[in-house]
Coordinates of C-alpha atoms in Angstrom, one line a residue:
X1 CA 50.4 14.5 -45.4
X2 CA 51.7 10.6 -45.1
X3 CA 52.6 11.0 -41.8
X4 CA 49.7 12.2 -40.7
X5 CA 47.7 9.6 -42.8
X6 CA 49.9 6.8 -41.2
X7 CA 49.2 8.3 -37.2
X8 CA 45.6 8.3 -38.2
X9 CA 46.0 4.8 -39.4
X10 CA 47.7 3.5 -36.7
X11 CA 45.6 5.6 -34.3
X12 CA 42.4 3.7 -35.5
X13 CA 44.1 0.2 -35.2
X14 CA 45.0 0.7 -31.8
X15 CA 42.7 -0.5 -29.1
X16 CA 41.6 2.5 -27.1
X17 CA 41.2 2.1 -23.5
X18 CA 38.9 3.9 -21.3
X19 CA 40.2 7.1 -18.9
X20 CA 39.4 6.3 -15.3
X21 CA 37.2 9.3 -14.4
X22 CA 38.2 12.2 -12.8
X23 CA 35.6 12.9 -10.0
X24 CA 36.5 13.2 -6.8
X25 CA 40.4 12.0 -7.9
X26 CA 41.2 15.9 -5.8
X27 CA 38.9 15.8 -3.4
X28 CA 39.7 12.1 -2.3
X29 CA 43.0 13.8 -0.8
X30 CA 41.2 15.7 1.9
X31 CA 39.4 12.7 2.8
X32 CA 41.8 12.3 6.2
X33 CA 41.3 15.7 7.0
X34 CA 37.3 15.9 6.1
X35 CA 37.2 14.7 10.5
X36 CA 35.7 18.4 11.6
X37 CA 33.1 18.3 8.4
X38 CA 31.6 14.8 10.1
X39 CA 31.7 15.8 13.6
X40 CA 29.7 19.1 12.3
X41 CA 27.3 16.5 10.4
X42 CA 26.8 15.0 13.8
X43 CA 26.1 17.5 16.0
X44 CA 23.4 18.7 13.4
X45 CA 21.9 15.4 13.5
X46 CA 21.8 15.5 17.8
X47 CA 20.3 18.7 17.5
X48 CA 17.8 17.5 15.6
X49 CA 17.3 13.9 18.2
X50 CA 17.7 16.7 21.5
X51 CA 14.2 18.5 19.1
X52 CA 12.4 15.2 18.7
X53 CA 12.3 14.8 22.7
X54 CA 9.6 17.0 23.2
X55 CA 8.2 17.3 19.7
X56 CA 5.0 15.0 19.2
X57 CA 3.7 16.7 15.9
X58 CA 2.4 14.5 13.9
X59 CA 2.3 14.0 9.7
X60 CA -0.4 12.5 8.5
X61 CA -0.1 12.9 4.6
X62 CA 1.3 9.3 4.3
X63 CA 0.0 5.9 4.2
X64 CA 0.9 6.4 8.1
X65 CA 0.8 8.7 10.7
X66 CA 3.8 9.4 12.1
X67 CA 6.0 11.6 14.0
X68 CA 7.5 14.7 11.6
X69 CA 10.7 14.4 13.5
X70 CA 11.1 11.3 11.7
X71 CA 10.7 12.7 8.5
X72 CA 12.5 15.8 9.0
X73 CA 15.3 13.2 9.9
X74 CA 15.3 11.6 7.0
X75 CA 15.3 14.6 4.6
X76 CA 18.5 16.0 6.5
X77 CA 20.3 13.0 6.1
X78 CA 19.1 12.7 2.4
X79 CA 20.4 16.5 1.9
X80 CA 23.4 15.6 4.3
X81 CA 24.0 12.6 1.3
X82 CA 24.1 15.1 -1.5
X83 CA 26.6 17.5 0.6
X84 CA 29.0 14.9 0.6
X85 CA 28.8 12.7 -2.3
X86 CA 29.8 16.3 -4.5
X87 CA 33.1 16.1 -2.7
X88 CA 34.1 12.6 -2.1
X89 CA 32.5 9.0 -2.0
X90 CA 35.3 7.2 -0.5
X91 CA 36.5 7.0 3.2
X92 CA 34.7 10.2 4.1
X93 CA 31.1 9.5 3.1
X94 CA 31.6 5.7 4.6
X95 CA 32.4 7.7 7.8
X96 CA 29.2 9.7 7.3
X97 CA 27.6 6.4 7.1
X98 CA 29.0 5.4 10.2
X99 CA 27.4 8.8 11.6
X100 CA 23.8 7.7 10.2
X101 CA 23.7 4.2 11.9
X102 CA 24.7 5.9 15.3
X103 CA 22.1 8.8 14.6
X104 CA 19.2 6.6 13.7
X105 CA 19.6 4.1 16.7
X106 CA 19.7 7.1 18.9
X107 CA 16.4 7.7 17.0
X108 CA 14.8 4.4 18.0
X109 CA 15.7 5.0 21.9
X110 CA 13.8 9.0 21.4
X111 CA 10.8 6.9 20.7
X112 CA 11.0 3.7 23.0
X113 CA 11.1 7.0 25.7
X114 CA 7.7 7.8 24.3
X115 CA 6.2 5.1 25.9
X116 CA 4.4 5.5 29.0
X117 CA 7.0 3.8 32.1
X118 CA 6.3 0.3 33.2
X119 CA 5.8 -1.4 36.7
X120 CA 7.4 -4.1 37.7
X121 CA 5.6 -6.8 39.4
X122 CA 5.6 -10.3 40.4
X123 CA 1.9 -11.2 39.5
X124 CA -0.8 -9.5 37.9
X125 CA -4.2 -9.1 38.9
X126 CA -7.2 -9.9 36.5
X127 CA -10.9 -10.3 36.8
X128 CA -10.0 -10.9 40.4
X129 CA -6.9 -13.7 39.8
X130 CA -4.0 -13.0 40.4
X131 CA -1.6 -14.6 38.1
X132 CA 1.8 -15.0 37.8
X133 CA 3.7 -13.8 34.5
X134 CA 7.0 -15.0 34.0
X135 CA 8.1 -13.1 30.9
X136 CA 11.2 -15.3 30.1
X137 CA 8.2 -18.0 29.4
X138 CA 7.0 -16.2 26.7
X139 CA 7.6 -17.0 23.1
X140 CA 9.5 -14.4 21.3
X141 CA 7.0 -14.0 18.3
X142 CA 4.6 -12.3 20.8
X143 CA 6.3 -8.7 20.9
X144 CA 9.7 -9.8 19.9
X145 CA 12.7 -10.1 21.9
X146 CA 12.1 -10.1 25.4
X147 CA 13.8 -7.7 27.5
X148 CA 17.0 -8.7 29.1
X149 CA 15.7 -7.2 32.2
X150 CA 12.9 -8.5 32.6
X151 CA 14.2 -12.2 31.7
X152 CA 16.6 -12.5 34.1
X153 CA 14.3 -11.1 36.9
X154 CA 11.0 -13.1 35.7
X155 CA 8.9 -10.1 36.4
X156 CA 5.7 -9.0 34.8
X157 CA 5.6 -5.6 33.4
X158 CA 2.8 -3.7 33.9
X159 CA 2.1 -0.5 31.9
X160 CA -0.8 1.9 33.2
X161 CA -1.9 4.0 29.8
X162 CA -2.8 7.5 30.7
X163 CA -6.2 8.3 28.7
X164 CA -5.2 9.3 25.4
X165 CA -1.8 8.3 25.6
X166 CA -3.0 5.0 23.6
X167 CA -2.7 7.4 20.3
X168 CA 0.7 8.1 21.4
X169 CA 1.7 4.5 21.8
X170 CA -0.1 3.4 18.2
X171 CA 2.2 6.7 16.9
X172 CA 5.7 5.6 17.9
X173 CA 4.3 1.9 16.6
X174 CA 4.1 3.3 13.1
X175 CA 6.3 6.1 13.0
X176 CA 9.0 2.4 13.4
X177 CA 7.5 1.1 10.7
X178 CA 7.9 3.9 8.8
X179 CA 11.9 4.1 9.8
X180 CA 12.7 0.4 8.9
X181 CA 11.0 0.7 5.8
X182 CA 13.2 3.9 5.1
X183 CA 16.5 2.7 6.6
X184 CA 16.5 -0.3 3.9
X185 CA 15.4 2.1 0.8
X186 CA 18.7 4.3 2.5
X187 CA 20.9 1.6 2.6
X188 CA 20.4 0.8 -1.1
X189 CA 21.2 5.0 -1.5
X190 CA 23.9 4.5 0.0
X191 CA 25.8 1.7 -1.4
X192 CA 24.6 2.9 -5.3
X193 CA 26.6 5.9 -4.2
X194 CA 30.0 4.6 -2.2
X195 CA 32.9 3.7 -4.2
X196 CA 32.9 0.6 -5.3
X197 CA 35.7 -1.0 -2.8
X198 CA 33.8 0.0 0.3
X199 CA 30.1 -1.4 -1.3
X200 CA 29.7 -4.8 0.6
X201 CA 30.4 -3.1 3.7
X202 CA 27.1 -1.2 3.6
X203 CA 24.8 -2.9 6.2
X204 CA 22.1 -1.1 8.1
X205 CA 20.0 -4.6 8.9
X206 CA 20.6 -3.3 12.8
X207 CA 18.8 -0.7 12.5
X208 CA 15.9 -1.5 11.0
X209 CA 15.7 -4.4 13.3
X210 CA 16.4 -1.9 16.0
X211 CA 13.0 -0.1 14.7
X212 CA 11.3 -3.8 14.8
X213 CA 12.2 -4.2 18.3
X214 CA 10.6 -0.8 19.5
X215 CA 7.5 -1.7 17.6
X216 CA 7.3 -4.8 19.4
X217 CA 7.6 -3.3 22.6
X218 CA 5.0 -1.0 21.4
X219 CA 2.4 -3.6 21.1
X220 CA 3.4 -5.2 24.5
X221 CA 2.9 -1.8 26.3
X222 CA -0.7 -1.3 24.3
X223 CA -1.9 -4.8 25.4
X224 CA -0.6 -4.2 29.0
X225 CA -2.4 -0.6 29.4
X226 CA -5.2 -1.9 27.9
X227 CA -5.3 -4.9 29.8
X228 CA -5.0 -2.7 33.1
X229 CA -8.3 -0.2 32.3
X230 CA -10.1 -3.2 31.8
X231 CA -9.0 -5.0 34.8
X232 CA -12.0 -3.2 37.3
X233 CA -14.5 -4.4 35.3
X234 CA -13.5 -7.7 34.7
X235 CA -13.4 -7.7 38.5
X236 CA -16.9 -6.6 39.0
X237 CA -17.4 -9.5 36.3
X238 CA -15.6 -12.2 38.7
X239 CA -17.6 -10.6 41.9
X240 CA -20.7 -11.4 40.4
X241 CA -23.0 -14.0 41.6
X242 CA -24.1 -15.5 38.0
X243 CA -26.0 -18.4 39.4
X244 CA -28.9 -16.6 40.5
X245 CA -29.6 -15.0 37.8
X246 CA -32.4 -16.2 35.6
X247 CA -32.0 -17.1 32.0

């Protein structure tokens, strides 16, 4: 009985420190192997990009309507999350990671491909006037960064907006919105989740300013389309002979 008194005594004294938890201490083994397990994760996610070509449904539930491809995206890579953070949350899942930035600025180019193709000229006609556009002159706030292309050429771009297509345009606009709003709520799943040695390397500030960009462009190609169906009657405007007109 006094040697058990005395462990118990000194078993009380002794400062106990806390067991490093076992989760994921097995699974962390496989993590060079877990290779064919991302590569599946990826092809899922291009299946689902390859879907989004064609697919211009549209969810309109939320505060904005956007494209359900987007969403659908999103809940397969929240699921896709889940999957993996059971097994491991070390060099694995950062790979995974790695998989979502790639997937979601392949995302951003399925909905710049939305927009209806632009013509390259060297002036643009209005109200009668032709006037040249050098788009290297303009500011980047109007439409954000201007496109390499067209800066080093100096050419307008001139986008003809099929009737209807407008709705289209305004859809890829939010469905962006929507994206970069989700790819910063994602990055802060994502490094809650990661071990802790791999945290500060969670940055997804790429793509959601990849999703900016396209939204710019967005508004550039609505303000050129609608700027070319005005354009005959703004002519008819110029043609007419105002001075003889009585007021």
């Amino acid at each position: 009985d006094d040697s058990f008194a005395a462990a118990r005594d000194i078993m009380n004294e002794k400062e106990i420190k806390p067991v490093s938890p076992l989760l994921g201490v097995a699974s962390s083994v496989f993590d060079p192997y877990m290779g064919p397990y991302i590569k599946l994760e990826e092809q899922n996610m291009d299946e689902q990009l390859n879907e989004s070509r064609a697919d211009d449904a549209v969810d309109t539930r939320g505060e904005l309507p956007v494209f359900t491809s987007s969403t659908a995206l999103f809940v397969y890579i929240k699921n896709s999350i889940t999957r993996c953070t059971v097994l491991t949350q070390g060099k694995t899942f950062f790979a995974l990671y790695m998989a979502f930035k790639d997937t979601l600025r392949k995302y951003a180019s399925v909905l710049e491909d939305k927009f209806p193709q632009a013509l390259n000229i060297t002036g643009a006609a209005i109200g009668g006037i032709n006037i040249n556009v050098n788009v290297a002159s303009l500011p980047s706030s109007f439409g954000g960064r201007v496109d390499s292309r067209d800066s080093s050429s100096g050419v307008a771009r001139v986008v003809n907006i099929p009737p209807g297509e407008e709705v289209t345009v305004c859809h890829v606009i939010d469905t962006c919105e929507y994206c970069a709003d989700t790819v910063e709520a994602l990055e802060d799943l994502i490094r809650d989740k990661i071990h802790e040695k791999l945290k500060e390397k969670i940055d997804m500030s790429e793509e959601q300013e990849t999703f900016h960009d396209v939204t710019a462009k967005g508004i550039r190609v609505l303000v050129s389309g609608l700027e070319q169906r005005i354009e005959p009657a703004l002519k008819e405007i110029s043609k007419k002979d105002w001075g003889s007109l009585d007021v």
